[in-house]
Short mmCIF file of N, CA and C in Angstrom, two decimals:
data_model
loop_
_atom_site.label_atom_id
_atom_site.label_comp_id
_atom_site.label_asym_id
_atom_site.label_seq_id
_atom_site.Cartn_x
_atom_site.Cartn_y
_atom_site.Cartn_z
N MET Y 2 -2.92 -17.25 31.50
CA MET Y 2 -2.68 -18.23 32.25
C MET Y 2 -1.94 -18.47 31.38
N ASP Y 3 0.07 -18.53 32.33
CA ASP Y 3 0.85 -18.64 31.87
C ASP Y 3 1.41 -19.65 32.73
N ILE Y 4 1.32 -20.92 32.35
CA ILE Y 4 2.75 -22.12 32.60
C ILE Y 4 3.46 -22.56 32.19
N THR Y 5 4.24 -22.49 31.03
CA THR Y 5 5.39 -22.27 30.35
C THR Y 5 6.40 -22.83 31.66
N GLY Y 6 6.44 -22.11 32.48
CA GLY Y 6 7.25 -22.83 33.74
C GLY Y 6 7.88 -24.31 33.53
N THR Y 7 5.94 -25.27 33.27
CA THR Y 7 6.16 -26.57 33.90
C THR Y 7 6.80 -27.36 32.57
N VAL Y 8 6.83 -26.53 31.53
CA VAL Y 8 7.11 -26.81 30.16
C VAL Y 8 8.36 -25.99 29.62
N ASP Y 9 9.43 -27.55 29.17
CA ASP Y 9 10.50 -27.40 29.04
C ASP Y 9 10.38 -26.37 28.10
N GLN Y 10 12.15 -24.89 27.89
CA GLN Y 10 11.76 -23.80 26.43
C GLN Y 10 11.62 -24.90 25.14
N ASP Y 11 13.18 -25.41 25.50
CA ASP Y 11 13.40 -26.37 24.15
C ASP Y 11 12.22 -26.91 23.64
N ASP Y 12 11.70 -27.84 24.84
CA ASP Y 12 10.65 -28.66 23.49
C ASP Y 12 9.83 -27.31 23.04
N ILE Y 13 9.09 -26.55 24.04
CA ILE Y 13 8.46 -25.79 23.22
C ILE Y 13 8.80 -25.37 21.92
N THR Y 14 10.25 -24.95 21.58
CA THR Y 14 11.36 -23.93 20.31
C THR Y 14 11.18 -25.59 20.09
N ARG Y 15 11.33 -26.56 19.92
CA ARG Y 15 11.73 -27.86 19.16
C ARG Y 15 10.04 -27.81 18.18
N ALA Y 16 9.04 -27.65 18.99
CA ALA Y 16 7.73 -27.97 18.86
C ALA Y 16 7.59 -27.25 17.52
N ARG Y 17 6.97 -25.52 17.54
CA ARG Y 17 7.20 -24.44 16.99
C ARG Y 17 8.20 -24.53 15.82
N THR Y 18 9.53 -24.98 16.02
CA THR Y 18 10.52 -25.29 14.46
C THR Y 18 9.70 -26.29 14.07
N ILE Y 19 9.29 -27.75 14.29
CA ILE Y 19 8.54 -29.02 13.49
C ILE Y 19 7.51 -28.01 12.91
N LEU Y 20 6.35 -27.57 13.33
CA LEU Y 20 5.28 -26.57 12.75
C LEU Y 20 6.04 -25.80 11.78
N LEU Y 21 7.27 -24.47 11.84
CA LEU Y 21 7.15 -23.67 11.07
C LEU Y 21 8.47 -24.45 9.75
N ALA Y 22 8.83 -25.86 9.64
CA ALA Y 22 9.24 -26.15 8.77
C ALA Y 22 8.69 -25.56 7.75
N SER Y 23 9.77 -25.37 6.64
CA SER Y 23 9.18 -25.87 5.33
C SER Y 23 9.06 -26.70 4.55
N GLY Y 24 10.06 -28.97 4.70
CA GLY Y 24 9.76 -29.65 4.35
C GLY Y 24 8.37 -29.91 4.93
N ARG Y 25 8.15 -31.12 4.34
CA ARG Y 25 7.03 -31.85 5.40
C ARG Y 25 6.93 -33.01 6.38
N ARG Y 26 6.18 -32.16 7.53
CA ARG Y 26 6.11 -33.91 8.12
C ARG Y 26 5.46 -34.23 8.55
N THR Y 27 6.12 -35.08 9.48
CA THR Y 27 5.24 -36.47 9.19
C THR Y 27 3.98 -36.44 9.92
N PRO Y 28 3.55 -37.01 10.51
CA PRO Y 28 2.37 -37.09 11.03
C PRO Y 28 2.33 -37.05 12.37
N TYR Y 29 3.42 -38.35 12.66
CA TYR Y 29 3.70 -38.42 14.34
C TYR Y 29 4.44 -36.66 15.12
N GLU Y 30 5.56 -36.20 13.93
CA GLU Y 30 5.96 -34.94 14.36
C GLU Y 30 4.83 -33.96 14.64
N GLU Y 31 3.68 -33.87 13.20
CA GLU Y 31 2.76 -32.96 14.21
C GLU Y 31 2.38 -33.45 16.26
N VAL Y 32 1.36 -34.39 15.06
CA VAL Y 32 0.74 -34.55 17.53
C VAL Y 32 1.52 -34.77 18.62
N ASP Y 33 2.94 -35.12 17.96
CA ASP Y 33 4.39 -33.98 19.26
C ASP Y 33 4.12 -32.92 19.96
N ALA Y 34 4.15 -31.93 18.43
CA ALA Y 34 4.22 -30.92 19.04
C ALA Y 34 3.00 -30.40 19.31
N TYR Y 35 2.17 -31.06 19.00
CA TYR Y 35 0.73 -30.19 19.31
C TYR Y 35 0.62 -30.13 20.86
N ARG Y 36 1.14 -31.19 20.83
CA ARG Y 36 1.10 -32.48 22.73
C ARG Y 36 2.10 -30.83 23.24
N VAL Y 37 2.56 -31.38 22.68
CA VAL Y 37 3.80 -30.07 23.19
C VAL Y 37 2.22 -28.54 23.86
N LEU Y 38 2.95 -27.98 22.71
CA LEU Y 38 2.09 -26.52 22.53
C LEU Y 38 0.57 -26.99 23.43
N ASP Y 39 0.20 -27.25 23.44
CA ASP Y 39 -1.50 -27.99 23.63
C ASP Y 39 -1.13 -26.78 25.31
N ARG Y 40 0.06 -27.74 26.07
CA ARG Y 40 -0.44 -27.72 27.26
C ARG Y 40 0.75 -25.76 27.97
N VAL Y 41 0.78 -25.30 26.39
CA VAL Y 41 0.69 -23.80 27.18
C VAL Y 41 0.22 -22.91 26.48
N GLY Y 42 -0.39 -23.50 25.21
CA GLY Y 42 -1.95 -22.65 24.71
C GLY Y 42 -2.67 -23.32 24.10
N PRO Y 43 -3.48 -24.21 25.36
CA PRO Y 43 -4.53 -25.29 24.52
C PRO Y 43 -5.75 -24.29 24.21
N ALA Y 44 -6.49 -23.08 24.13
CA ALA Y 44 -6.32 -22.23 23.45
C ALA Y 44 -7.38 -22.14 21.62
N ALA Y 45 -5.47 -22.46 21.50
CA ALA Y 45 -5.17 -21.95 20.19
C ALA Y 45 -4.80 -23.67 19.55
N TYR Y 46 -3.93 -24.21 20.37
CA TYR Y 46 -3.85 -25.81 20.22
C TYR Y 46 -4.72 -26.97 20.61
N LEU Y 47 -6.11 -26.89 20.89
CA LEU Y 47 -6.23 -27.90 21.19
C LEU Y 47 -7.60 -28.85 20.19
N PRO Y 48 -7.49 -27.94 19.51
CA PRO Y 48 -8.28 -27.77 17.93
C PRO Y 48 -7.20 -28.81 16.47
N ARG Y 49 -6.45 -27.62 17.31
CA ARG Y 49 -5.37 -28.92 16.09
C ARG Y 49 -4.81 -29.69 16.26
N LEU Y 50 -4.27 -29.98 17.59
CA LEU Y 50 -4.46 -31.41 18.14
C LEU Y 50 -5.63 -32.40 17.84
N VAL Y 51 -6.35 -32.26 17.89
CA VAL Y 51 -7.54 -33.00 18.11
C VAL Y 51 -6.97 -33.76 16.83
N ARG Y 52 -7.51 -32.22 15.63
CA ARG Y 52 -7.22 -32.81 13.60
C ARG Y 52 -6.53 -33.61 13.38
N ALA Y 53 -4.64 -33.42 14.78
CA ALA Y 53 -3.70 -34.00 14.27
C ALA Y 53 -4.20 -35.90 14.93
N LEU Y 54 -5.01 -35.58 16.24
CA LEU Y 54 -4.40 -36.59 16.53
C LEU Y 54 -5.31 -37.59 15.10
N HIS Y 55 -6.58 -37.21 14.78
CA HIS Y 55 -8.25 -37.58 14.42
C HIS Y 55 -7.13 -37.96 13.13
N ASP Y 56 -5.98 -37.89 12.05
CA ASP Y 56 -5.19 -37.53 11.21
C ASP Y 56 -4.74 -38.72 11.25
N LEU Y 57 -3.89 -38.98 12.31
CA LEU Y 57 -2.76 -39.97 12.79
C LEU Y 57 -3.53 -41.06 12.91
N SER Y 58 -4.25 -41.74 13.16
CA SER Y 58 -4.83 -42.54 13.19
C SER Y 58 -5.94 -43.09 12.16
N TYR Y 59 -5.64 -42.88 10.62
CA TYR Y 59 -5.49 -43.19 9.49
C TYR Y 59 -4.15 -43.21 9.16
N GLU Y 60 -3.58 -43.24 9.72
CA GLU Y 60 -2.25 -43.89 9.18
C GLU Y 60 -1.73 -45.41 8.82
N ARG Y 61 -1.41 -45.84 7.82
CA ARG Y 61 -0.79 -46.93 7.46
C ARG Y 61 0.54 -47.52 7.95
N GLY Y 62 1.41 -46.11 8.16
CA GLY Y 62 2.62 -46.43 8.38
C GLY Y 62 3.34 -47.66 7.19
N HIS Y 63 4.30 -47.73 7.87
CA HIS Y 63 4.98 -48.14 7.00
C HIS Y 63 6.28 -50.16 7.23
N GLY Y 64 5.41 -50.23 7.73
CA GLY Y 64 6.46 -51.55 9.18
C GLY Y 64 5.15 -52.58 8.49
N SER Y 65 5.57 -53.84 9.48
CA SER Y 65 4.62 -54.99 9.33
C SER Y 65 3.94 -54.38 9.89
N GLY Y 66 3.45 -53.68 11.12
CA GLY Y 66 2.42 -53.58 11.61
C GLY Y 66 3.11 -53.98 12.94
N ARG Y 67 3.65 -54.93 13.40
CA ARG Y 67 3.92 -56.03 14.44
C ARG Y 67 5.27 -55.20 15.55
N CYS Y 68 5.86 -54.80 15.17
CA CYS Y 68 6.51 -54.19 16.46
C CYS Y 68 6.41 -53.23 17.39
N GLY Y 69 5.04 -52.58 16.68
CA GLY Y 69 4.63 -51.03 17.50
C GLY Y 69 5.51 -50.01 17.95
N CYS Y 70 7.15 -49.73 16.14
CA CYS Y 70 6.49 -49.05 16.31
C CYS Y 70 6.35 -47.51 15.57
N PRO Y 71 6.76 -47.04 14.83
CA PRO Y 71 6.07 -44.98 14.59
C PRO Y 71 5.48 -46.06 13.24
N GLY Y 72 6.39 -46.23 12.72
CA GLY Y 72 6.24 -46.82 11.29
C GLY Y 72 5.29 -47.50 10.65
N SER Y 73 4.96 -48.14 11.95
CA SER Y 73 4.15 -49.64 12.00
C SER Y 73 2.58 -48.89 11.65
N GLY Y 74 2.07 -48.19 11.86
CA GLY Y 74 1.35 -47.19 11.29
C GLY Y 74 -0.45 -47.90 12.48
N TYR Y 75 -1.28 -47.15 12.66
CA TYR Y 75 -2.46 -46.66 13.14
C TYR Y 75 -3.51 -48.14 13.11
N ARG Y 76 -3.61 -47.90 11.69
CA ARG Y 76 -4.83 -48.49 10.39
C ARG Y 76 -3.83 -50.55 10.77
N GLU Y 77 -3.30 -50.44 11.40
CA GLU Y 77 -3.12 -51.62 11.53
C GLU Y 77 -2.82 -52.30 12.72
N ARG Y 78 -3.38 -51.20 13.23
CA ARG Y 78 -3.03 -51.76 14.90
C ARG Y 78 -4.12 -51.06 16.12
N PRO Y 79 -5.48 -52.06 16.00
CA PRO Y 79 -7.00 -51.96 16.79
C PRO Y 79 -6.45 -51.18 17.90
N ALA Y 80 -6.00 -51.93 18.40
CA ALA Y 80 -5.33 -51.17 19.78
C ALA Y 80 -4.94 -50.05 20.19
N ALA Y 81 -4.02 -49.62 19.09
CA ALA Y 81 -3.45 -48.47 19.72
C ALA Y 81 -3.72 -47.39 19.28
N ARG Y 82 -5.05 -47.58 18.45
CA ARG Y 82 -5.62 -46.53 17.23
C ARG Y 82 -6.73 -46.10 18.05
N LEU Y 83 -7.20 -47.10 18.52
CA LEU Y 83 -8.73 -46.90 20.02
C LEU Y 83 -8.10 -45.80 20.65
N ALA Y 84 -7.18 -45.64 21.35
CA ALA Y 84 -6.63 -45.46 22.61
C ALA Y 84 -5.85 -43.83 21.68
N LEU Y 85 -5.43 -43.97 20.45
CA LEU Y 85 -5.53 -42.41 19.70
C LEU Y 85 -6.45 -42.00 19.37
N LEU Y 86 -7.63 -42.07 19.71
CA LEU Y 86 -9.02 -41.39 18.91
C LEU Y 86 -9.69 -41.45 20.29
N GLY Y 87 -9.15 -41.92 21.36
CA GLY Y 87 -9.17 -41.58 22.78
C GLY Y 87 -9.51 -40.74 23.86
N GLU Y 88 -7.99 -40.52 23.13
CA GLU Y 88 -7.34 -39.19 23.41
C GLU Y 88 -7.80 -38.36 22.68
N ALA Y 89 -8.36 -37.92 21.41
CA ALA Y 89 -8.17 -36.97 20.18
C ALA Y 89 -10.20 -36.82 20.59
N VAL Y 90 -10.59 -37.82 21.53
CA VAL Y 90 -12.10 -37.76 22.05
C VAL Y 90 -12.57 -36.69 23.55
N ALA Y 91 -11.12 -37.06 24.11
CA ALA Y 91 -10.99 -36.52 25.49
C ALA Y 91 -10.30 -35.17 25.05
N ALA Y 92 -9.37 -34.32 24.46
CA ALA Y 92 -9.34 -33.39 23.23
C ALA Y 92 -10.81 -32.73 23.09
N ALA Y 93 -10.89 -33.66 22.60
CA ALA Y 93 -12.27 -32.60 21.82
C ALA Y 93 -13.20 -31.85 22.37
N ARG Y 94 -13.65 -32.93 23.35
CA ARG Y 94 -14.60 -32.42 24.90
C ARG Y 94 -13.46 -31.10 25.49
N ALA Y 95 -12.78 -31.13 25.72
CA ALA Y 95 -11.62 -29.86 25.95
C ALA Y 95 -12.05 -28.44 25.09
N VAL Y 96 -12.85 -28.73 24.07
CA VAL Y 96 -12.60 -26.88 23.67
C VAL Y 96 -13.07 -26.51 23.26
N ASP Y 97 -12.92 -25.42 23.80
CA ASP Y 97 -13.96 -24.06 24.21
C ASP Y 97 -15.14 -24.24 22.92
N PRO Y 98 -16.24 -24.60 23.95
CA PRO Y 98 -17.82 -23.95 23.13
C PRO Y 98 -17.42 -23.54 22.41
N ALA Y 99 -16.69 -22.44 22.32
CA ALA Y 99 -16.98 -21.01 21.62
C ALA Y 99 -15.78 -21.44 20.18
N GLU Y 100 -15.13 -22.49 20.42
CA GLU Y 100 -14.36 -22.03 19.06
C GLU Y 100 -15.41 -22.03 18.10
N PRO Y 101 -14.85 -21.20 16.93
CA PRO Y 101 -15.26 -21.51 15.87
C PRO Y 101 -15.82 -22.24 14.44
N GLY Y 102 -15.04 -23.86 14.97
CA GLY Y 102 -15.11 -24.78 14.35
C GLY Y 102 -15.50 -25.83 15.27
N ARG Y 103 -16.08 -25.67 15.71
CA ARG Y 103 -16.02 -26.66 16.79
C ARG Y 103 -18.24 -26.76 16.25
N ALA Y 104 -18.11 -28.65 16.14
CA ALA Y 104 -19.09 -29.20 16.20
C ALA Y 104 -20.57 -29.51 16.94
#
């Protein structure tokens, strides 16, 4: 199934570049990249998106937690963390039951 026509090729290239970069990527970059690539290849990227969303939910961030910006972290914002984990659950339910890592 090729749905790359609905996803901008520049976004796909950017997402793959982020994941293949030699430097350390932030959890936010990882989630953004997997969100894009999940639309292209869900079988390959959906389990990774689930893991990245779960990992991001534990992100402390660097700010005070009041601004809502990526630097404020999800641990300090329960409503945002709940929404993030809700997305992770929905994605996990969409993972193919035959996936070896699915519990």
